[in-house]
Coordinates of C-alpha atoms and ligand atoms in Angstrom, one line a residue:
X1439 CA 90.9 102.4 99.7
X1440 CA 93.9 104.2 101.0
X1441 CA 97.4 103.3 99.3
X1442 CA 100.2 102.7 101.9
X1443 CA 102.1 106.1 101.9
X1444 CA 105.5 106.8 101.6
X1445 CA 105.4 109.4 104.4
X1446 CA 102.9 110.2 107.1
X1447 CA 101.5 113.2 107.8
X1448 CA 100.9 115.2 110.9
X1449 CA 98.6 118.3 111.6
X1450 CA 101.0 120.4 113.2
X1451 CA 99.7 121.4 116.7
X1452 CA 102.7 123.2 118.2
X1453 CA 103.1 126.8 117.8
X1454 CA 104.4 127.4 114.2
X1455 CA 102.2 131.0 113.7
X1456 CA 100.0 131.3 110.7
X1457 CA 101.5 133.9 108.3
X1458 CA 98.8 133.1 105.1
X1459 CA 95.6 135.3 105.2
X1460 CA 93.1 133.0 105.3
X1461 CA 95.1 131.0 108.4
X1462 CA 95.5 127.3 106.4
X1463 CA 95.8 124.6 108.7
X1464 CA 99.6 123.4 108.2
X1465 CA 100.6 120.2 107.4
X1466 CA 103.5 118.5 108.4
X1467 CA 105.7 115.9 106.1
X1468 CA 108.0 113.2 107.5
X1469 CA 109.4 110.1 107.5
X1470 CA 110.0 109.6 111.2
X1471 CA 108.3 107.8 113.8
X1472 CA 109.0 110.4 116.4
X1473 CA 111.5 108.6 118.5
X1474 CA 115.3 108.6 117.3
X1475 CA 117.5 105.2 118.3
X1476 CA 120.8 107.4 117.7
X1477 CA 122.1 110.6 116.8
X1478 CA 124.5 112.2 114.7
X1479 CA 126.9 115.4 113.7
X1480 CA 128.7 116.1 110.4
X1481 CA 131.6 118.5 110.4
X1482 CA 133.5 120.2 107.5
X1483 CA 130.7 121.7 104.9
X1484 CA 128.4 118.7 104.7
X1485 CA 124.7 118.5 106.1
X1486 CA 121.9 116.3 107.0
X1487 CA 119.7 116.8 103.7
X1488 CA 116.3 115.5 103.1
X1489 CA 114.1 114.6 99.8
X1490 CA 110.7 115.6 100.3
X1491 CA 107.6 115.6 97.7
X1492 CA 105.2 118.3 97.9
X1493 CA 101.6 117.2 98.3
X1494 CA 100.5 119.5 95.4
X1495 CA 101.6 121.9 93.2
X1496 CA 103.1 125.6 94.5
X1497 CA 102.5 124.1 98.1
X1498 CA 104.1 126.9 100.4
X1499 CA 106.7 125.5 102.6
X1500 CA 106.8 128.0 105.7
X1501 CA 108.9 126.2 108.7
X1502 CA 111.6 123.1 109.4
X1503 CA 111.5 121.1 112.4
X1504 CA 114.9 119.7 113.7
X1505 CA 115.0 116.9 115.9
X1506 CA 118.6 117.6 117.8
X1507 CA 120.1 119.1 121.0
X1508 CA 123.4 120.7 121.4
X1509 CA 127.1 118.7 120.7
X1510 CA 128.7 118.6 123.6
X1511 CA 131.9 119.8 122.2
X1512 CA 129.9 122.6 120.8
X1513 CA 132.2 123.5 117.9
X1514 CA 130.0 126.2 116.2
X1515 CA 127.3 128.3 117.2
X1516 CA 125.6 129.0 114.0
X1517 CA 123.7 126.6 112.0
X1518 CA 122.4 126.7 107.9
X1519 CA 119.3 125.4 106.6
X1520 CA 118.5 125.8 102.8
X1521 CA 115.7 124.5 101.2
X1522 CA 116.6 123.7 97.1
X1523 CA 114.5 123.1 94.4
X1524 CA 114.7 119.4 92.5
X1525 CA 117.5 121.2 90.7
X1526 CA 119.3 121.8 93.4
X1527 CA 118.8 125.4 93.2
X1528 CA 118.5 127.5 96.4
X1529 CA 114.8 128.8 97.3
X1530 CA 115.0 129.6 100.7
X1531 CA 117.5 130.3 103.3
X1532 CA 117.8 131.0 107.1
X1533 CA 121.3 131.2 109.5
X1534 CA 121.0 131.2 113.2
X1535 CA 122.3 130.4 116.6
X1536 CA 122.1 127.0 117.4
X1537 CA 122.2 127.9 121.2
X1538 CA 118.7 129.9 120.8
X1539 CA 116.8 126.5 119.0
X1540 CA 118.8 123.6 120.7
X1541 CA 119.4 122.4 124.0
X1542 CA 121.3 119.5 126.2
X1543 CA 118.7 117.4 125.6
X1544 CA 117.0 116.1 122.6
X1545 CA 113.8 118.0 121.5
X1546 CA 112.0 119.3 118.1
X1547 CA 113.3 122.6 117.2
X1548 CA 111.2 124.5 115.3
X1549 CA 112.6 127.0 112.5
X1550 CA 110.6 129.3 110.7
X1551 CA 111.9 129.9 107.1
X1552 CA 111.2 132.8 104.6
X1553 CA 107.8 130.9 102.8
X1554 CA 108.1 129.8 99.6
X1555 CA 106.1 127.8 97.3
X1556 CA 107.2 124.2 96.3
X1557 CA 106.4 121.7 93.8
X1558 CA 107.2 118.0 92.8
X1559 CA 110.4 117.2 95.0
X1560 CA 112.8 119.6 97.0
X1561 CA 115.6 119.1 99.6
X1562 CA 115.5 120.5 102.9
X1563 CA 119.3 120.4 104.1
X1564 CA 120.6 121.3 107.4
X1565 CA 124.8 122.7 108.0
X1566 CA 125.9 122.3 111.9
X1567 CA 129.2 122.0 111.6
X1568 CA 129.5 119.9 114.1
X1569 CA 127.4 121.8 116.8
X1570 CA 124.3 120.1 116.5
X1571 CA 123.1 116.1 116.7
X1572 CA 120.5 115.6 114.6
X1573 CA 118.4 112.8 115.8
X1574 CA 118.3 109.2 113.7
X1575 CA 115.5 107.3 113.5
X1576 CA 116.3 103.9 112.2
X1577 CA 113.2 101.6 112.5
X1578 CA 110.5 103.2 109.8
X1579 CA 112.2 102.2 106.6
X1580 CA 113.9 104.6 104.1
X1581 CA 112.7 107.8 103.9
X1582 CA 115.2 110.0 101.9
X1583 CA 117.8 110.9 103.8
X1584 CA 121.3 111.8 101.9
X1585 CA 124.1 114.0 102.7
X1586 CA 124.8 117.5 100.8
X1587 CA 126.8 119.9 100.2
X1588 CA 126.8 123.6 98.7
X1589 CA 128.7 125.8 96.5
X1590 CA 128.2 124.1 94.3
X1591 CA 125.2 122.5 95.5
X1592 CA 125.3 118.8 95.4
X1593 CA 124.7 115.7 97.0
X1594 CA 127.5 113.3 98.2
X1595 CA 128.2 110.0 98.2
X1596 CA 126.7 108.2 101.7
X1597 CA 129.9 107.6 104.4
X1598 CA 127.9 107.0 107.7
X1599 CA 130.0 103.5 108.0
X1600 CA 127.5 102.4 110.9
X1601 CA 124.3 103.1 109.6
X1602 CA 123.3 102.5 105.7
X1603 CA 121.4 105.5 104.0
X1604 CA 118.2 102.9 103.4
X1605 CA 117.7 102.6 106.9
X1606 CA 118.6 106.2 108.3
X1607 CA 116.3 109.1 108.2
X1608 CA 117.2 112.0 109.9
X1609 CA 115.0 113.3 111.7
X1610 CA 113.9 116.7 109.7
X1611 CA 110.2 117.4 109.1
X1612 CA 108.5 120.0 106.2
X1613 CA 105.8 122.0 107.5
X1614 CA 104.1 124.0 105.3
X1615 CA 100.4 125.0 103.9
X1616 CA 98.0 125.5 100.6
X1617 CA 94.6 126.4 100.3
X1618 CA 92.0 124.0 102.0
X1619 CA 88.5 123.6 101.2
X1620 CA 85.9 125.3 102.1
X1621 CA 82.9 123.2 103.2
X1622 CA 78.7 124.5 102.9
X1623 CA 76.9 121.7 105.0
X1624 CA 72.5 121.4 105.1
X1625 CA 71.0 119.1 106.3
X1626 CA 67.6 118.8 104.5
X1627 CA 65.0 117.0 106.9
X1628 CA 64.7 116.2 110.6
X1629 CA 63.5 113.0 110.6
X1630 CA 65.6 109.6 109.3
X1631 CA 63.7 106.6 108.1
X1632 CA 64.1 104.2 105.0
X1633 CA 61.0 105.2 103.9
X1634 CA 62.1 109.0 104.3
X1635 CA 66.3 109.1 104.4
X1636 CA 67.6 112.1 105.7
X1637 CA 69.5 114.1 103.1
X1638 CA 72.7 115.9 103.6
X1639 CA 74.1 118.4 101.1
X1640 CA 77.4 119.8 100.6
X1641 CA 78.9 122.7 98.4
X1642 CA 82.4 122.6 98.2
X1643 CA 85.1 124.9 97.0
X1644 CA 88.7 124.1 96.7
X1645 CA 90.8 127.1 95.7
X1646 CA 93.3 125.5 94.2
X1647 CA 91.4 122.5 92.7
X1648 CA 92.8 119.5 94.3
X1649 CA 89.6 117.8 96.2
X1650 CA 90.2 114.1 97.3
X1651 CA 87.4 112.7 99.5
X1652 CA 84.2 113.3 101.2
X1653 CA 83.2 111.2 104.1
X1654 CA 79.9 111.2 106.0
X1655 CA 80.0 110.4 109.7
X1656 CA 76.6 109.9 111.3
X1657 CA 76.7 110.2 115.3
X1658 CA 74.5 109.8 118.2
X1659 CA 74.1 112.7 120.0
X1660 CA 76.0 112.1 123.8
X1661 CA 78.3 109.2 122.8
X1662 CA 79.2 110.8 119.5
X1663 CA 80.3 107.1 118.1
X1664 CA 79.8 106.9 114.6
X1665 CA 76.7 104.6 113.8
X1666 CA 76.7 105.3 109.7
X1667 CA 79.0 106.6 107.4
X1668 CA 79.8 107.2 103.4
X1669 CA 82.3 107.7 100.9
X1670 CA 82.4 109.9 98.1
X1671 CA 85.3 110.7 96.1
X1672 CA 86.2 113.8 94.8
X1673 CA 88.1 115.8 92.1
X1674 CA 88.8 119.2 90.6
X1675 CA 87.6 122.3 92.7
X1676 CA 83.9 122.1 92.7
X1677 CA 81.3 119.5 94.0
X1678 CA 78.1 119.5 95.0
X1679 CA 77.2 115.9 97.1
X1680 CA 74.4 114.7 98.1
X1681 CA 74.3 111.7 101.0
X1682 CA 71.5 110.2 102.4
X1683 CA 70.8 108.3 105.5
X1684 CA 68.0 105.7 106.3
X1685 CA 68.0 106.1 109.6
X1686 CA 69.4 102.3 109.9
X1687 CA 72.9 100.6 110.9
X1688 CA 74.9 97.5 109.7
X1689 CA 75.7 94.6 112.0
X1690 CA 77.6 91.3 111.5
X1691 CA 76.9 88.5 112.7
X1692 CA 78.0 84.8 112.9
X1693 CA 76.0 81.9 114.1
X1694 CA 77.5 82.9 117.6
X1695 CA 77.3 86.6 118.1
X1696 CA 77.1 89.8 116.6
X1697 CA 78.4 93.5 116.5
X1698 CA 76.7 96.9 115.7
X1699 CA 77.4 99.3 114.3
X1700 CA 79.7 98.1 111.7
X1701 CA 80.8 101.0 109.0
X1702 CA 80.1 99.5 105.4
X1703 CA 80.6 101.9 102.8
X1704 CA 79.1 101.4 99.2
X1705 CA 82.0 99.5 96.8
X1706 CA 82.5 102.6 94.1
X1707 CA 83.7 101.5 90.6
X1708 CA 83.4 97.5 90.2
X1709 CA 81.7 95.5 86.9
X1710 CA 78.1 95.1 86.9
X1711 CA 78.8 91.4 87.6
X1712 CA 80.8 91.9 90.6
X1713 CA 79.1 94.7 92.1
X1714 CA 76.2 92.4 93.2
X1715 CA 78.9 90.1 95.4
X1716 CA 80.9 93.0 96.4
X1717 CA 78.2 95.5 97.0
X1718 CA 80.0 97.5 100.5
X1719 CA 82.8 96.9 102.4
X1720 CA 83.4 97.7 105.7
X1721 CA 87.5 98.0 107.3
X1722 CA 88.6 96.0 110.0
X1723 CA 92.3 94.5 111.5
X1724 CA 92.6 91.0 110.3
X1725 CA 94.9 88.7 112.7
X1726 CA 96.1 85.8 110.7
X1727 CA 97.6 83.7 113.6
X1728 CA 97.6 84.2 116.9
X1729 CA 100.5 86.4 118.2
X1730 CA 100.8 87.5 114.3
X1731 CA 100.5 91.4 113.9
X1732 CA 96.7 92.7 113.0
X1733 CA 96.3 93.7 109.4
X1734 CA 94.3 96.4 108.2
X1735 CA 91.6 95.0 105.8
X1736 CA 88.5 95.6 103.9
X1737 CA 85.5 92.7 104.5
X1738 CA 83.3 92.9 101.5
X1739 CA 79.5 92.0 101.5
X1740 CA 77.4 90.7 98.8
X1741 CA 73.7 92.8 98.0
X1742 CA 72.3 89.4 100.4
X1743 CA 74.5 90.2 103.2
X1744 CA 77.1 87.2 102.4
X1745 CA 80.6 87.9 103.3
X1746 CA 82.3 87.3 99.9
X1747 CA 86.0 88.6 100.2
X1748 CA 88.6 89.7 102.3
X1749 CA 91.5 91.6 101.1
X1750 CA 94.1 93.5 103.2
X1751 CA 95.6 97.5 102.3
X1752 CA 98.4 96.6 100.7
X1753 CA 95.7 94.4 98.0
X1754 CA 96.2 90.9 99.2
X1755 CA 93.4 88.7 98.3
X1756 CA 93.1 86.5 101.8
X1757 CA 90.0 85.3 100.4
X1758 CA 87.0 84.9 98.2
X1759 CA 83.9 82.9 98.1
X1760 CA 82.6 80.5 95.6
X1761 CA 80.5 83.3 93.8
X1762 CA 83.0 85.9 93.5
X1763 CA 85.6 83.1 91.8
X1764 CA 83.8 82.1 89.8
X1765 CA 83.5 85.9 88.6
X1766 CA 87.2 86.3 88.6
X1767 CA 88.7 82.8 87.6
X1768 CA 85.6 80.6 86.2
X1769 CA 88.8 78.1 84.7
X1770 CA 90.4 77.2 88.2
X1771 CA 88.3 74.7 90.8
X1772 CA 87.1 76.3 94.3
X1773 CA 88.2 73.4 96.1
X1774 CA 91.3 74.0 94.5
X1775 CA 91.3 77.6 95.1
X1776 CA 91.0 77.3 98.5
X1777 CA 93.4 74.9 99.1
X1778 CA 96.6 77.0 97.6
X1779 CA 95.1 80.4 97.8
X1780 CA 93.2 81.2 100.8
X1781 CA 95.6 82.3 104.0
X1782 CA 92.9 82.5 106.2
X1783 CA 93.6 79.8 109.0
X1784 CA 90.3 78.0 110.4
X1785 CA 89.4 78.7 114.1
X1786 CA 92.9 80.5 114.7
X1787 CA 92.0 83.7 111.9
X1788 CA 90.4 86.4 113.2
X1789 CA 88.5 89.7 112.0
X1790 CA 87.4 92.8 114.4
X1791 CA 85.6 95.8 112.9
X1792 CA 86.0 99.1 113.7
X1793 CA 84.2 101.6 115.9
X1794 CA 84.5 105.1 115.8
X1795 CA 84.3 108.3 117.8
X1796 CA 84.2 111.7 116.7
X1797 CA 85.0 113.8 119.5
X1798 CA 82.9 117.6 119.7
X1799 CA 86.0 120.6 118.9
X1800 CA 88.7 119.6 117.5
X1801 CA 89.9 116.5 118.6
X1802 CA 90.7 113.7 115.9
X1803 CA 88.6 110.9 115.7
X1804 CA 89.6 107.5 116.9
X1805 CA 88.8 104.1 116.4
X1806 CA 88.6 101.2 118.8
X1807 CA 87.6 97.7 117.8
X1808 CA 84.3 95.9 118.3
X1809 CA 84.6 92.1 119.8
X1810 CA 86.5 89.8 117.3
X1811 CA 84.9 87.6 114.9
X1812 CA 86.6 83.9 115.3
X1813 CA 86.6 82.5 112.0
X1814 CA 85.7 78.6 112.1
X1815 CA 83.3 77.8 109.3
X1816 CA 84.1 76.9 105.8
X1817 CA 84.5 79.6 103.3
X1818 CA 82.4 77.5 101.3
X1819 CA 79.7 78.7 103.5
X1820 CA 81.2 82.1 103.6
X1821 CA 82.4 81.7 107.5
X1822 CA 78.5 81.8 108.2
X1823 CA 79.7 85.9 108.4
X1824 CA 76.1 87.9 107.4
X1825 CA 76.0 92.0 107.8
X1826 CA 72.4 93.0 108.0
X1827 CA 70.6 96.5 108.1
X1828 CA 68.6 97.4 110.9
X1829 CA 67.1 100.0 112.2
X1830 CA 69.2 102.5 114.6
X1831 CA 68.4 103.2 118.1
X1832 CA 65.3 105.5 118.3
X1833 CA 67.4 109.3 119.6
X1834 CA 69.0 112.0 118.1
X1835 CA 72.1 111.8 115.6
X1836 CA 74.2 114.4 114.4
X1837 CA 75.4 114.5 110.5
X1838 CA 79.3 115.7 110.5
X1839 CA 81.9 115.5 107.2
X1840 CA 85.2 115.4 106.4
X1841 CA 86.6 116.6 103.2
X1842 CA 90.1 116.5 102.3
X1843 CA 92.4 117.5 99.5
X1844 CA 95.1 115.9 98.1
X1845 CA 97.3 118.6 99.8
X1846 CA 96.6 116.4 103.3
X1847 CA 93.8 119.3 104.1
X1848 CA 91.0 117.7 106.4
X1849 CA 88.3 120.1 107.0
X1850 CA 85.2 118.8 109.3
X1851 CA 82.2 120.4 109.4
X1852 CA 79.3 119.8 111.9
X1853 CA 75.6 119.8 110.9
X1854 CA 74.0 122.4 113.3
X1855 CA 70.6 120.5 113.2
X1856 CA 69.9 117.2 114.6
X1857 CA 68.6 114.2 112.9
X1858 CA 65.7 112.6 115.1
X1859 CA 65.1 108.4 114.8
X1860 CA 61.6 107.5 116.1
Ligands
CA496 CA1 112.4 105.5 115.7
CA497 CA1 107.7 130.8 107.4
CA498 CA1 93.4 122.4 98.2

């Protein structure tokens, strides 16, 4: 399961050049949502700085963006950014015209720095004196914004009287790069079946030994939505994994209706007694209330195909059935239990899974939802919810996986052969 991050991360498309030799796809660090409600300029010495972690050690920070366009009062043409270690100590410099990066209007401004190679926090700070507004975003939460100054560096106490400094982030992003993995895909057999799965192996080297995650996608050929997929995490800088595929899908389905394909993945790490009750999971948005915002959550399915527990990314139990409290709190009633602690709201809570298409090049996937599931049965009967196996579509799939670093690397890789379903 994914932890809610600080900052989000964004595969920087525009046209920063690749300096490193192997041509490491660079990653981009910020806080901001893209779109700034205000802006502002500091005059005398002081700049716009922003705190920044590094995604892994001696990650090599190549280029700034700037969201700003020119003051109207223009007071200076040149413009400072300085990029300081979590001492405050100066690593990398550039000076320039603001006329050549920033215009009348607001737009990213992309400024290529000397590279240099970063670890645990650093500041990116940026000096207009006065001739630049750096765009404010001031609806995604605090994200490390602060106000600096040099010689001696230092940072200064926060004075913006309209805005407070944990609800301001300037608008600054870190681009930068490290070594990404390199990905050996084979898939072993034409033909899936659960009598014969199909096996796909991969060999995978990270350089600088920070793997995260290997996910399997299976496709069918045309539509390219994903009909099966898989999970494995990774560390160090080697791995060798091996998944399989039965040529089969998962649905859900209530008393009413059902969906296909649903993306279950095995549950990894649970007790021996659990595991049984919480044997996959599969994501979907949970709507609480109508009106209310959807929730990303994780469903999880018993080795039967119950539906046993629901529990949101941010690790908020909305619910469990009988078998699984009784597991986790044998001392408390289930009638009790459900009155106090289950949110889910009878015929008014509802739960979509996700589909999701991986385009051909290189086009990020995306995810659209299948029909919602009403929920109005009785968790004692586990919201009659069932996921069941079946067997796919008889056609051709296609094996593709991703495998990312802790660095925010993403490397997909296609299998060149197809996978036939009779
Ligand atoms: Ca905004
Ligand atoms: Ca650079
Ligand atoms: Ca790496």
């Amino acid at each position: 399961m994914t932890p809610a991050r600080i900052f989000f991360v964004i595969h920087l498309l525009i046209s920063l050049t690749c300096q490193a030799a192997l041509c490491d796809s660079f990653v981009t660090l910020a806080y901001d949502d893209g779109e700034a409600e205000d802006g502002l300029w500091i005059d005398d010495m002081r700049g716009h700085s922003v705190l920044f972690t590094a995604p892994c050690e001696n990650w090599t920070l190549s280029g700034v963006a700037v969201y700003g366009k020119l003051s109207p009062e223009y007071r200076s043409d040149i413009f400072v950014l300085e990029v300081w270690d979590e001492d405050l100590n100066l690593v990398s410099k550039v000076m320039d015209r603001a006329g050549s990066f920033f215009g009348d209007e607001f737009d990213w401004a992309l400024v290529d720095i000397p590279d240099v190679e970063v670890s645990g926090d650093f500041f990116v700070s940026f000096y207009e004196f006065a001739g630049v507004y750096v765009g404010m975003d001031l609806d995604s939460g605090p994200g490390g914004s602060l106000i600096a100054a040099r010689n001696p560096n230092r940072i200064l106490e926060w004075d913006v009287e309209a805005y407070r400094d944990n609800q301001t982030n300037w608008m600054i992003r870190a681009a930068g790069y490290s070594p990404a993995p390199d990905v050996d895909l084979n898939v072993l057999s034409g033909n899936a079946s659960r009598d014969r799965p199909v096996a796909v192996d991969l060999k995978i080297r990270d350089p600088d030994r920070n793997l995260k995650s290997a996910l399997l996608y299976v496709v069918k050929n045309g539509s390219r939505e994903v009909v099966w997929s898989d999970l494995r995490e990774l560390d160090g800088g080697d791995a060798e994994v091996r998944f399989s595929w039965p040529g089969t899908i998962f649905q859900v389905s209530d008393d009413r209706s059902s969906t296909a394909p649903v993306l279950a993945v095995d549950t990894a790490g649970l007790p021996e007694n659990a595991s049984l009750y919480l044997a996959c999971y599969a994501t979907c948005a949970l709507q609480l209330r109508e009106g209310d915002p959807l929730i990303t959550a994780f469903a999880y399915f018993g080795d039967d195909g119950k539906f046993n527990a629901l529990t949101d990314a941010l690790g908020r139990a909305h619910y469990q059935s009988r078998d699984v409290h009784n597991i986790t709190s044998p001392d408390v009633d289930y009638m009790d239990y459900m009155a106090k602690n289950i949110t889910l709201q009878k015929d008014d809570s509802m739960v979509a899974f996700y589909r999701v298409v991986v385009p051909s090049g290189p086009r990020e996937p995306y995810q659209m939802f299948h029909q919602p599931f009403l929920l109005s049965r009785s968790p004692l009967f586990n919201y009659r919810l069932e996921l069941e196996e079946l067997d796919a579509d008889p056609g051709a799939y296609l094996a593709i996986v991703e495998v990312e670093d802790w660095a925010y690397n993403t490397v997909r890789v296609e299998g060149s052969s197809k996978i036939e379903v009779t």
